[in-house]
Amino acid sequence: MTAPTVETHLSEADLTAALRSDAERGLTAEPKSLPPKWFYDARGSELFERITELPEYYPTRTERALLERVVGEIARAAHAEVLVELGAGSAAKTRLLLTALTSEGPLKTYVPQDVSSGALRDAADRVAAEFPTLAVHGVVSDFTDTLQNLPRGGRRMIAFLGGTIGNLIPAERAEFLAGIHDVLEPGERLLLGAGLVIAPDILVPAYDDAAGVTAEFNRNVLHVLNSRLDADFAPDKFDHVARWDPDHEWIEMRLAATEDMTVHVRALDLTVEFARGEQMLTEISAKFRVEGLRAELGAAGFETERVWTDKDDRFALVLAGRL
Ligand SMILES: C[S@@+](CC[C@H](N)C(=O)[O-])C[C@H]1O[C@@H](n2cnc3c(N)ncnc32)[C@H](O)[C@@H]1O
């Protein structure tokens, strides 16, 4: 086995600077909001892993079962030499892809990418140990603004799994998909895992589990603000809210203040008032229709080659070629 290498485009100072700017904008906006990438420090990444094992959280097990069924077809169609995975997290499901892409295709290199450096390093180590013939090269970066840093060369497939595409609003998605198109060569591929629109009585509990793990994950953004920006949020004084927005077809996660509060963000010299019941948006998780996915991919310059869905039409895997 060759030890994995990790390239970092986000230093601690870069992360703090980015959080400063997001917090300054989001905490002074009306209504208040914060981007979801700030859930994912080491604790947030661990909490997300626990979410993936919850009985209510159907997306991970549905996507895994779908991958188990179709990885061989993906491997033969993509014939990839390099697999780049955006927002790889623990890369748990990726093992299925890596096995098929090495046994049924010419895969030589795996490039996991994530904003959460500890989670990325752990994933890179584990994959390198399990797949000794693969070169593993991790990239710590923000996929919304550093796609140009991804390695070039070899026939690549970019995987973006877990439904993370749904955390972007439509304008951000268009920009993100166009950015992926720009870094790929004609004939290279994108493998997208996306949650589909289903009944709210199954969707909402997936983001509001009985054990309260998602609530703790949601509140983790406040812990991140406390530790990185010397803020004094009392996370326990915020309730977790998950609601389905039928007009936008997305889940919204919010944090609701349980009492009037004055919060100091000392690193920004900012004082923020919360009224009792006031809600701050922390994540959207958009759900898709297959035709909508095809249209968004088409607008970004991709041709949808294959779409696989599970038997209950809860989740889709889309293989798209860059035109
Ligand atoms: C919903 S989890 C999905 C993890 C994994 N791909 C899966 O399918 O289980 C989102 C992942 O994307 C990462 N992430 C979120 N925003 C990011 C960003 N802007 N840039 C890079 N990674 C990001 C998180 O750290 C996390 O690992």
mmCIF file of C-alpha atoms and ligand atoms in Angstrom:
data_model
loop_
_atom_site.group_PDB
_atom_site.id
_atom_site.type_symbol
_atom_site.label_atom_id
_atom_site.label_comp_id
_atom_site.label_asym_id
_atom_site.label_seq_id
_atom_site.Cartn_x
_atom_site.Cartn_y
_atom_site.Cartn_z
ATOM 1 C CA MET A 1 0.000 0.000 0.000
ATOM 2 C CA THR A 2 1.193 3.531 -0.793
ATOM 3 C CA ALA A 3 0.371 6.060 1.930
ATOM 4 C CA PRO A 4 -2.376 8.459 0.823
ATOM 5 C CA THR A 5 -1.457 12.049 0.090
ATOM 6 C CA VAL A 6 -3.661 14.993 1.074
ATOM 7 C CA GLU A 7 -3.569 18.427 -0.498
ATOM 8 C CA THR A 8 -5.131 21.318 1.445
ATOM 9 C CA HIS A 9 -6.674 24.384 -0.120
ATOM 10 C CA LEU A 10 -8.376 25.456 3.093
ATOM 11 C CA SER A 11 -6.109 26.345 5.999
ATOM 12 C CA GLU A 12 -7.544 26.974 9.464
ATOM 13 C CA ALA A 13 -7.111 30.686 8.724
ATOM 14 C CA ASP A 14 -9.037 30.338 5.422
ATOM 15 C CA LEU A 15 -11.868 28.529 7.224
ATOM 16 C CA THR A 16 -12.075 31.189 9.916
ATOM 17 C CA ALA A 17 -12.071 33.971 7.303
ATOM 18 C CA ALA A 18 -14.858 32.234 5.324
ATOM 19 C CA LEU A 19 -16.928 31.649 8.473
ATOM 20 C CA ARG A 20 -16.450 35.280 9.510
ATOM 21 C CA SER A 21 -17.874 36.469 6.228
ATOM 22 C CA ASP A 22 -20.780 33.929 6.197
ATOM 23 C CA ALA A 23 -21.652 34.670 9.842
ATOM 24 C CA GLU A 24 -21.501 38.421 9.377
ATOM 25 C CA ARG A 25 -23.852 38.194 6.410
ATOM 26 C CA GLY A 26 -26.149 35.471 7.743
ATOM 27 C CA LEU A 27 -26.583 36.689 11.322
ATOM 28 C CA THR A 28 -27.398 40.247 10.250
ATOM 29 C CA ALA A 29 -29.814 39.168 7.479
ATOM 30 C CA GLU A 30 -33.581 39.082 7.848
ATOM 31 C CA PRO A 31 -34.427 36.204 8.240
ATOM 32 C CA LYS A 32 -31.122 34.921 9.654
ATOM 33 C CA SER A 33 -29.409 32.018 7.890
ATOM 34 C CA LEU A 34 -26.119 30.105 7.766
ATOM 35 C CA PRO A 35 -24.724 27.841 4.999
ATOM 36 C CA PRO A 36 -24.815 24.082 5.804
ATOM 37 C CA LYS A 37 -21.114 23.463 5.252
ATOM 38 C CA TRP A 38 -20.503 24.847 8.776
ATOM 39 C CA PHE A 39 -22.118 21.774 10.363
ATOM 40 C CA TYR A 40 -19.089 19.769 9.411
ATOM 41 C CA ASP A 41 -16.276 20.118 11.905
ATOM 42 C CA ALA A 42 -14.978 16.795 13.314
ATOM 43 C CA ARG A 43 -17.992 16.494 15.668
ATOM 44 C CA GLY A 44 -20.440 17.408 12.883
ATOM 45 C CA SER A 45 -18.968 14.780 10.555
ATOM 46 C CA GLU A 46 -19.326 12.150 13.315
ATOM 47 C CA LEU A 47 -22.923 13.209 13.948
ATOM 48 C CA PHE A 48 -23.666 12.940 10.222
ATOM 49 C CA GLU A 49 -22.319 9.363 10.254
ATOM 50 C CA ARG A 50 -24.720 8.571 13.122
ATOM 51 C CA ILE A 51 -27.578 10.101 11.110
ATOM 52 C CA THR A 52 -26.834 7.750 8.204
ATOM 53 C CA GLU A 53 -27.531 4.794 10.541
ATOM 54 C CA LEU A 54 -30.841 6.072 11.932
ATOM 55 C CA PRO A 55 -33.983 4.076 11.102
ATOM 56 C CA GLU A 56 -35.719 7.233 9.812
ATOM 57 C CA TYR A 57 -32.836 8.283 7.545
ATOM 58 C CA TYR A 58 -33.726 6.318 4.408
ATOM 59 C CA PRO A 59 -31.401 8.151 1.909
ATOM 60 C CA THR A 60 -28.114 6.429 2.813
ATOM 61 C CA ARG A 61 -29.414 2.876 2.890
ATOM 62 C CA THR A 62 -31.497 3.463 -0.234
ATOM 63 C CA GLU A 63 -28.538 4.871 -2.160
ATOM 64 C CA ARG A 64 -26.303 2.052 -0.892
ATOM 65 C CA ALA A 65 -28.762 -0.627 -2.028
ATOM 66 C CA LEU A 66 -29.081 1.098 -5.394
ATOM 67 C CA LEU A 67 -25.308 1.244 -5.758
ATOM 68 C CA GLU A 68 -25.036 -2.454 -4.851
ATOM 69 C CA ARG A 69 -27.460 -3.209 -7.674
ATOM 70 C CA VAL A 70 -25.923 -1.058 -10.407
ATOM 71 C CA VAL A 71 -22.192 -0.515 -9.679
ATOM 72 C CA GLY A 72 -21.210 -3.043 -12.334
ATOM 73 C CA GLU A 73 -23.158 -1.127 -14.981
ATOM 74 C CA ILE A 74 -21.654 2.163 -13.796
ATOM 75 C CA ALA A 75 -18.130 0.728 -13.919
ATOM 76 C CA ARG A 76 -18.547 -0.671 -17.434
ATOM 77 C CA ALA A 77 -20.146 2.521 -18.771
ATOM 78 C CA ALA A 78 -17.719 4.965 -17.168
ATOM 79 C CA HIS A 79 -14.485 3.006 -17.712
ATOM 80 C CA ALA A 80 -12.909 5.536 -15.335
ATOM 81 C CA GLU A 81 -9.205 5.657 -14.505
ATOM 82 C CA VAL A 82 -9.701 8.320 -11.822
ATOM 83 C CA LEU A 83 -12.642 8.627 -9.423
ATOM 84 C CA VAL A 84 -13.008 12.087 -7.880
ATOM 85 C CA GLU A 85 -15.595 12.216 -5.093
ATOM 86 C CA LEU A 86 -16.913 15.595 -3.946
ATOM 87 C CA GLY A 87 -18.122 15.879 -0.337
ATOM 88 C CA ALA A 88 -16.845 12.329 0.219
ATOM 89 C CA GLY A 89 -17.316 12.306 4.013
ATOM 90 C CA SER A 90 -16.486 8.830 5.337
ATOM 91 C CA ALA A 91 -16.628 7.394 1.778
ATOM 92 C CA ALA A 92 -18.497 4.417 3.261
ATOM 93 C CA LYS A 93 -20.687 3.745 0.196
ATOM 94 C CA THR A 94 -17.819 4.576 -2.147
ATOM 95 C CA ARG A 95 -16.225 1.178 -1.341
ATOM 96 C CA LEU A 96 -18.880 -0.389 -3.567
ATOM 97 C CA LEU A 97 -17.912 1.867 -6.462
ATOM 98 C CA LEU A 98 -14.196 1.396 -5.890
ATOM 99 C CA THR A 99 -14.556 -2.397 -5.885
ATOM 100 C CA ALA A 100 -16.474 -2.374 -9.174
ATOM 101 C CA LEU A 101 -14.330 0.291 -10.837
ATOM 102 C CA THR A 102 -11.139 -1.666 -10.037
ATOM 103 C CA SER A 103 -12.452 -5.153 -10.845
ATOM 104 C CA GLU A 104 -14.524 -4.285 -13.904
ATOM 105 C CA GLY A 105 -12.647 -1.197 -15.078
ATOM 106 C CA PRO A 106 -9.223 0.418 -15.170
ATOM 107 C CA LEU A 107 -9.459 2.551 -11.986
ATOM 108 C CA LYS A 108 -6.017 3.589 -10.704
ATOM 109 C CA THR A 109 -6.655 6.690 -8.574
ATOM 110 C CA TYR A 110 -9.228 7.798 -6.019
ATOM 111 C CA VAL A 111 -9.480 11.506 -5.141
ATOM 112 C CA PRO A 112 -11.819 12.102 -2.166
ATOM 113 C CA GLN A 113 -12.602 15.788 -1.558
ATOM 114 C CA ASP A 114 -14.240 17.370 1.476
ATOM 115 C CA VAL A 115 -14.317 20.535 3.562
ATOM 116 C CA SER A 116 -13.949 18.459 6.757
ATOM 117 C CA SER A 117 -10.241 17.718 6.933
ATOM 118 C CA GLY A 118 -10.283 15.117 9.754
ATOM 119 C CA ALA A 119 -13.074 13.090 8.122
ATOM 120 C CA LEU A 120 -11.274 13.280 4.770
ATOM 121 C CA ARG A 121 -7.957 12.075 6.183
ATOM 122 C CA ASP A 122 -9.639 9.161 7.984
ATOM 123 C CA ALA A 123 -11.493 8.177 4.806
ATOM 124 C CA ALA A 124 -8.311 8.413 2.705
ATOM 125 C CA ASP A 125 -6.408 6.205 5.194
ATOM 126 C CA ARG A 126 -9.140 3.585 5.319
ATOM 127 C CA VAL A 127 -9.563 3.410 1.532
ATOM 128 C CA ALA A 128 -5.781 3.202 0.999
ATOM 129 C CA ALA A 129 -5.589 0.284 3.447
ATOM 130 C CA GLU A 130 -8.543 -1.528 1.839
ATOM 131 C CA PHE A 131 -7.494 -0.912 -1.777
ATOM 132 C CA PRO A 132 -3.695 -1.282 -1.803
ATOM 133 C CA THR A 133 -3.466 -1.056 -5.598
ATOM 134 C CA LEU A 134 -5.139 2.381 -5.699
ATOM 135 C CA ALA A 135 -3.344 5.707 -5.441
ATOM 136 C CA VAL A 136 -5.382 7.783 -2.962
ATOM 137 C CA HIS A 137 -5.022 11.543 -3.097
ATOM 138 C CA GLY A 138 -7.302 13.597 -0.835
ATOM 139 C CA VAL A 139 -8.218 17.241 -1.415
ATOM 140 C CA VAL A 140 -9.412 19.494 1.419
ATOM 141 C CA SER A 141 -11.361 22.289 -0.235
ATOM 142 C CA ASP A 142 -14.758 23.893 -0.689
ATOM 143 C CA PHE A 143 -16.539 22.379 -3.680
ATOM 144 C CA THR A 144 -18.441 25.594 -4.288
ATOM 145 C CA ASP A 145 -15.356 27.605 -5.143
ATOM 146 C CA THR A 146 -12.285 25.451 -5.707
ATOM 147 C CA LEU A 147 -13.194 22.898 -8.368
ATOM 148 C CA GLN A 148 -10.313 24.162 -10.508
ATOM 149 C CA ASN A 149 -7.912 22.605 -7.976
ATOM 150 C CA LEU A 150 -9.032 19.055 -8.751
ATOM 151 C CA PRO A 151 -6.346 16.900 -10.398
ATOM 152 C CA ARG A 152 -6.436 16.550 -14.187
ATOM 153 C CA GLY A 153 -5.333 13.639 -16.355
ATOM 154 C CA GLY A 154 -6.656 10.080 -16.748
ATOM 155 C CA ARG A 155 -10.284 9.437 -17.727
ATOM 156 C CA ARG A 156 -12.200 10.874 -14.774
ATOM 157 C CA MET A 157 -15.578 10.348 -13.236
ATOM 158 C CA ILE A 158 -16.718 12.835 -10.606
ATOM 159 C CA ALA A 159 -19.087 11.315 -8.041
ATOM 160 C CA PHE A 160 -21.333 13.514 -5.925
ATOM 161 C CA LEU A 161 -23.344 11.214 -3.701
ATOM 162 C CA GLY A 162 -25.583 11.343 -0.654
ATOM 163 C CA GLY A 163 -28.028 13.889 -2.069
ATOM 164 C CA THR A 164 -25.631 16.708 -1.105
ATOM 165 C CA ILE A 165 -26.553 18.469 -4.390
ATOM 166 C CA GLY A 166 -29.872 19.246 -2.647
ATOM 167 C CA ASN A 167 -28.100 21.515 -0.145
ATOM 168 C CA LEU A 168 -27.632 24.071 -2.939
ATOM 169 C CA ILE A 169 -30.413 26.403 -4.052
ATOM 170 C CA PRO A 170 -31.216 26.257 -7.793
ATOM 171 C CA ALA A 171 -28.953 29.194 -8.791
ATOM 172 C CA GLU A 172 -26.048 27.699 -6.807
ATOM 173 C CA ARG A 173 -26.706 24.287 -8.391
ATOM 174 C CA ALA A 174 -26.578 25.769 -11.885
ATOM 175 C CA GLU A 175 -23.253 27.441 -11.107
ATOM 176 C CA PHE A 176 -21.888 24.308 -9.428
ATOM 177 C CA LEU A 177 -22.853 21.975 -12.302
ATOM 178 C CA ALA A 178 -21.429 24.442 -14.842
ATOM 179 C CA GLY A 179 -18.219 24.491 -12.778
ATOM 180 C CA ILE A 180 -18.000 20.681 -12.912
ATOM 181 C CA HIS A 181 -18.614 20.825 -16.651
ATOM 182 C CA ASP A 182 -15.720 23.281 -16.990
ATOM 183 C CA VAL A 183 -13.205 21.053 -15.196
ATOM 184 C CA LEU A 184 -14.170 17.878 -17.087
ATOM 185 C CA GLU A 185 -13.015 16.953 -20.612
ATOM 186 C CA PRO A 186 -15.561 15.840 -23.237
ATOM 187 C CA GLY A 187 -16.538 12.210 -22.578
ATOM 188 C CA GLU A 188 -15.704 12.302 -18.869
ATOM 189 C CA ARG A 189 -18.598 11.648 -16.492
ATOM 190 C CA LEU A 190 -20.524 12.828 -13.493
ATOM 191 C CA LEU A 191 -22.277 10.347 -11.181
ATOM 192 C CA LEU A 192 -24.912 12.153 -9.161
ATOM 193 C CA GLY A 193 -26.887 10.737 -6.221
ATOM 194 C CA ALA A 194 -30.065 12.736 -5.582
ATOM 195 C CA GLY A 195 -33.062 12.328 -3.307
ATOM 196 C CA LEU A 196 -36.430 12.295 -5.073
ATOM 197 C CA VAL A 197 -39.681 13.999 -4.083
ATOM 198 C CA ILE A 198 -41.624 11.585 -1.883
ATOM 199 C CA ALA A 199 -44.403 11.759 0.700
ATOM 200 C CA PRO A 200 -43.688 14.261 3.511
ATOM 201 C CA ASP A 201 -44.581 11.686 6.171
ATOM 202 C CA ILE A 202 -41.457 9.731 5.180
ATOM 203 C CA LEU A 203 -39.308 12.743 4.289
ATOM 204 C CA VAL A 204 -39.758 14.882 7.387
ATOM 205 C CA PRO A 205 -38.858 12.203 10.002
ATOM 206 C CA ALA A 206 -35.627 11.575 8.062
ATOM 207 C CA TYR A 207 -34.629 15.109 9.116
ATOM 208 C CA ASP A 208 -36.258 14.996 12.560
ATOM 209 C CA ASP A 209 -35.427 11.623 14.120
ATOM 210 C CA ALA A 210 -36.859 10.407 17.416
ATOM 211 C CA ALA A 211 -33.406 10.023 19.025
ATOM 212 C CA GLY A 212 -32.575 13.689 18.387
ATOM 213 C CA VAL A 213 -29.326 13.075 16.501
ATOM 214 C CA THR A 214 -30.302 15.425 13.649
ATOM 215 C CA ALA A 215 -31.232 18.070 16.223
ATOM 216 C CA GLU A 216 -27.742 17.794 17.714
ATOM 217 C CA PHE A 217 -26.210 17.941 14.219
ATOM 218 C CA ASN A 218 -28.237 21.090 13.498
ATOM 219 C CA ARG A 219 -27.157 22.742 16.765
ATOM 220 C CA ASN A 220 -23.532 21.855 15.987
ATOM 221 C CA VAL A 221 -23.314 24.951 13.796
ATOM 222 C CA LEU A 222 -23.693 27.001 16.989
ATOM 223 C CA HIS A 223 -20.820 25.089 18.631
ATOM 224 C CA VAL A 224 -18.721 25.849 15.529
ATOM 225 C CA LEU A 225 -19.536 29.575 15.831
ATOM 226 C CA ASN A 226 -18.677 29.465 19.540
ATOM 227 C CA SER A 227 -15.312 27.808 19.036
ATOM 228 C CA ARG A 228 -14.179 29.473 15.815
ATOM 229 C CA LEU A 229 -15.555 32.977 16.324
ATOM 230 C CA ASP A 230 -15.589 33.158 20.132
ATOM 231 C CA ALA A 231 -19.393 33.462 20.204
ATOM 232 C CA ASP A 232 -21.572 32.701 23.245
ATOM 233 C CA PHE A 233 -24.551 30.857 21.733
ATOM 234 C CA ALA A 234 -26.353 28.564 24.213
ATOM 235 C CA PRO A 235 -27.098 25.691 21.759
ATOM 236 C CA ASP A 236 -29.557 24.021 24.164
ATOM 237 C CA LYS A 237 -31.752 27.099 23.978
ATOM 238 C CA PHE A 238 -32.448 26.467 20.294
ATOM 239 C CA ASP A 239 -35.015 23.929 19.093
ATOM 240 C CA HIS A 240 -34.484 21.882 15.967
ATOM 241 C CA VAL A 241 -37.122 22.462 13.269
ATOM 242 C CA ALA A 242 -37.529 20.433 10.054
ATOM 243 C CA ARG A 243 -40.309 21.325 7.633
ATOM 244 C CA TRP A 244 -41.227 20.376 4.086
ATOM 245 C CA ASP A 245 -41.689 23.317 1.713
ATOM 246 C CA PRO A 246 -44.027 21.970 -0.992
ATOM 247 C CA ASP A 247 -43.536 24.988 -3.266
ATOM 248 C CA HIS A 248 -39.758 24.664 -3.484
ATOM 249 C CA GLU A 249 -39.884 20.885 -2.918
ATOM 250 C CA TRP A 250 -37.196 21.039 -0.260
ATOM 251 C CA ILE A 251 -36.765 20.294 3.422
ATOM 252 C CA GLU A 252 -35.742 23.266 5.525
ATOM 253 C CA MET A 253 -33.817 22.801 8.734
ATOM 254 C CA ARG A 254 -33.975 25.714 11.111
ATOM 255 C CA LEU A 255 -32.977 26.557 14.665
ATOM 256 C CA ALA A 256 -35.702 28.246 16.707
ATOM 257 C CA ALA A 257 -34.821 30.429 19.709
ATOM 258 C CA THR A 258 -36.725 29.205 22.788
ATOM 259 C CA GLU A 259 -36.447 32.604 24.524
ATOM 260 C CA ASP A 260 -35.327 36.166 23.812
ATOM 261 C CA MET A 261 -31.535 36.099 23.619
ATOM 262 C CA THR A 262 -28.600 38.412 23.067
ATOM 263 C CA VAL A 263 -25.628 36.624 21.521
ATOM 264 C CA HIS A 264 -22.135 38.074 21.241
ATOM 265 C CA VAL A 265 -19.870 37.027 18.385
ATOM 266 C CA ARG A 266 -16.709 38.447 19.866
ATOM 267 C CA ALA A 267 -14.393 37.787 16.906
ATOM 268 C CA LEU A 268 -16.721 39.940 14.782
ATOM 269 C CA ASP A 269 -17.478 42.468 17.477
ATOM 270 C CA LEU A 270 -21.100 41.682 16.654
ATOM 271 C CA THR A 271 -24.134 41.523 18.956
ATOM 272 C CA VAL A 272 -27.096 39.550 17.636
ATOM 273 C CA GLU A 273 -30.598 39.624 19.081
ATOM 274 C CA PHE A 274 -32.938 36.624 18.820
ATOM 275 C CA ALA A 275 -36.614 37.017 19.675
ATOM 276 C CA ARG A 276 -38.351 34.034 21.289
ATOM 277 C CA GLY A 277 -39.580 31.757 18.476
ATOM 278 C CA GLU A 278 -37.353 33.385 15.840
ATOM 279 C CA GLN A 279 -36.036 30.837 13.348
ATOM 280 C CA MET A 280 -32.665 30.770 11.601
ATOM 281 C CA LEU A 281 -32.350 28.720 8.387
ATOM 282 C CA THR A 282 -29.379 26.304 8.554
ATOM 283 C CA GLU A 283 -29.955 23.912 5.623
ATOM 284 C CA ILE A 284 -32.171 23.193 2.705
ATOM 285 C CA SER A 285 -32.290 19.685 1.300
ATOM 286 C CA ALA A 286 -33.979 19.862 -2.074
ATOM 287 C CA LYS A 287 -35.650 16.771 -3.507
ATOM 288 C CA PHE A 288 -35.832 16.231 -7.238
ATOM 289 C CA ARG A 289 -37.876 14.813 -10.077
ATOM 290 C CA VAL A 290 -35.965 12.820 -12.701
ATOM 291 C CA GLU A 291 -37.034 15.164 -15.517
ATOM 292 C CA GLY A 292 -35.836 18.147 -13.482
ATOM 293 C CA LEU A 293 -32.440 16.512 -12.956
ATOM 294 C CA ARG A 294 -32.106 15.829 -16.688
ATOM 295 C CA ALA A 295 -32.996 19.456 -17.446
ATOM 296 C CA GLU A 296 -30.521 20.901 -14.915
ATOM 297 C CA LEU A 297 -27.761 18.618 -16.178
ATOM 298 C CA GLY A 298 -28.613 19.465 -19.788
ATOM 299 C CA ALA A 299 -28.482 23.193 -19.061
ATOM 300 C CA ALA A 300 -24.981 22.701 -17.635
ATOM 301 C CA GLY A 301 -23.760 20.853 -20.752
ATOM 302 C CA PHE A 302 -24.236 17.221 -19.665
ATOM 303 C CA GLU A 303 -26.077 14.434 -21.424
ATOM 304 C CA THR A 304 -27.924 12.126 -19.043
ATOM 305 C CA GLU A 305 -26.889 8.609 -20.094
ATOM 306 C CA ARG A 306 -28.525 6.466 -17.413
ATOM 307 C CA VAL A 307 -30.887 6.982 -14.495
ATOM 308 C CA TRP A 308 -31.390 4.287 -11.863
ATOM 309 C CA THR A 309 -33.970 4.559 -9.094
ATOM 310 C CA ASP A 310 -34.912 2.284 -6.192
ATOM 311 C CA LYS A 311 -38.197 0.410 -6.289
ATOM 312 C CA ASP A 312 -39.966 3.051 -4.187
ATOM 313 C CA ASP A 313 -38.602 5.949 -6.283
ATOM 314 C CA ARG A 314 -36.987 7.592 -3.262
ATOM 315 C CA PHE A 315 -33.512 8.093 -4.646
ATOM 316 C CA ALA A 316 -31.846 8.366 -8.057
ATOM 317 C CA LEU A 317 -28.359 7.734 -9.347
ATOM 318 C CA VAL A 318 -27.678 9.588 -12.578
ATOM 319 C CA LEU A 319 -24.734 8.952 -14.884
ATOM 320 C CA ALA A 320 -24.142 11.950 -17.134
ATOM 321 C CA GLY A 321 -21.496 12.541 -19.790
ATOM 322 C CA ARG A 322 -19.871 15.893 -20.364
ATOM 323 C CA LEU A 323 -20.669 17.003 -23.898
HETATM 324 C C1 LIG B 1 -24.678 15.000 3.356
HETATM 325 S S1 LIG B 1 -22.988 14.645 3.673
HETATM 326 C C2 LIG B 1 -22.709 13.335 2.481
HETATM 327 C C3 LIG B 1 -21.466 12.514 2.767
HETATM 328 C C4 LIG B 1 -21.228 11.343 1.813
HETATM 329 N N1 LIG B 1 -20.952 11.796 0.456
HETATM 330 C C5 LIG B 1 -22.416 10.412 1.804
HETATM 331 O O1 LIG B 1 -22.971 10.188 0.723
HETATM 332 O O2 LIG B 1 -22.775 9.872 2.870
HETATM 333 C C6 LIG B 1 -22.198 16.055 2.914
HETATM 334 C C7 LIG B 1 -20.672 15.976 2.862
HETATM 335 O O3 LIG B 1 -20.210 17.092 2.079
HETATM 336 C C8 LIG B 1 -19.245 17.832 2.812
HETATM 337 N N2 LIG B 1 -19.440 19.244 2.448
HETATM 338 C C9 LIG B 1 -20.516 20.024 2.722
HETATM 339 N N3 LIG B 1 -20.362 21.234 2.152
HETATM 340 C C10 LIG B 1 -19.167 21.214 1.508
HETATM 341 C C11 LIG B 1 -18.457 22.152 0.727
HETATM 342 N N4 LIG B 1 -18.956 23.380 0.500
HETATM 343 N N5 LIG B 1 -17.278 21.792 0.189
HETATM 344 C C12 LIG B 1 -16.770 20.543 0.413
HETATM 345 N N6 LIG B 1 -17.394 19.605 1.152
HETATM 346 C C13 LIG B 1 -18.579 19.931 1.692
HETATM 347 C C14 LIG B 1 -19.485 17.521 4.272
HETATM 348 O O4 LIG B 1 -18.324 17.677 5.062
HETATM 349 C C15 LIG B 1 -19.981 16.083 4.210
HETATM 350 O O5 LIG B 1 -18.918 15.165 4.268
#
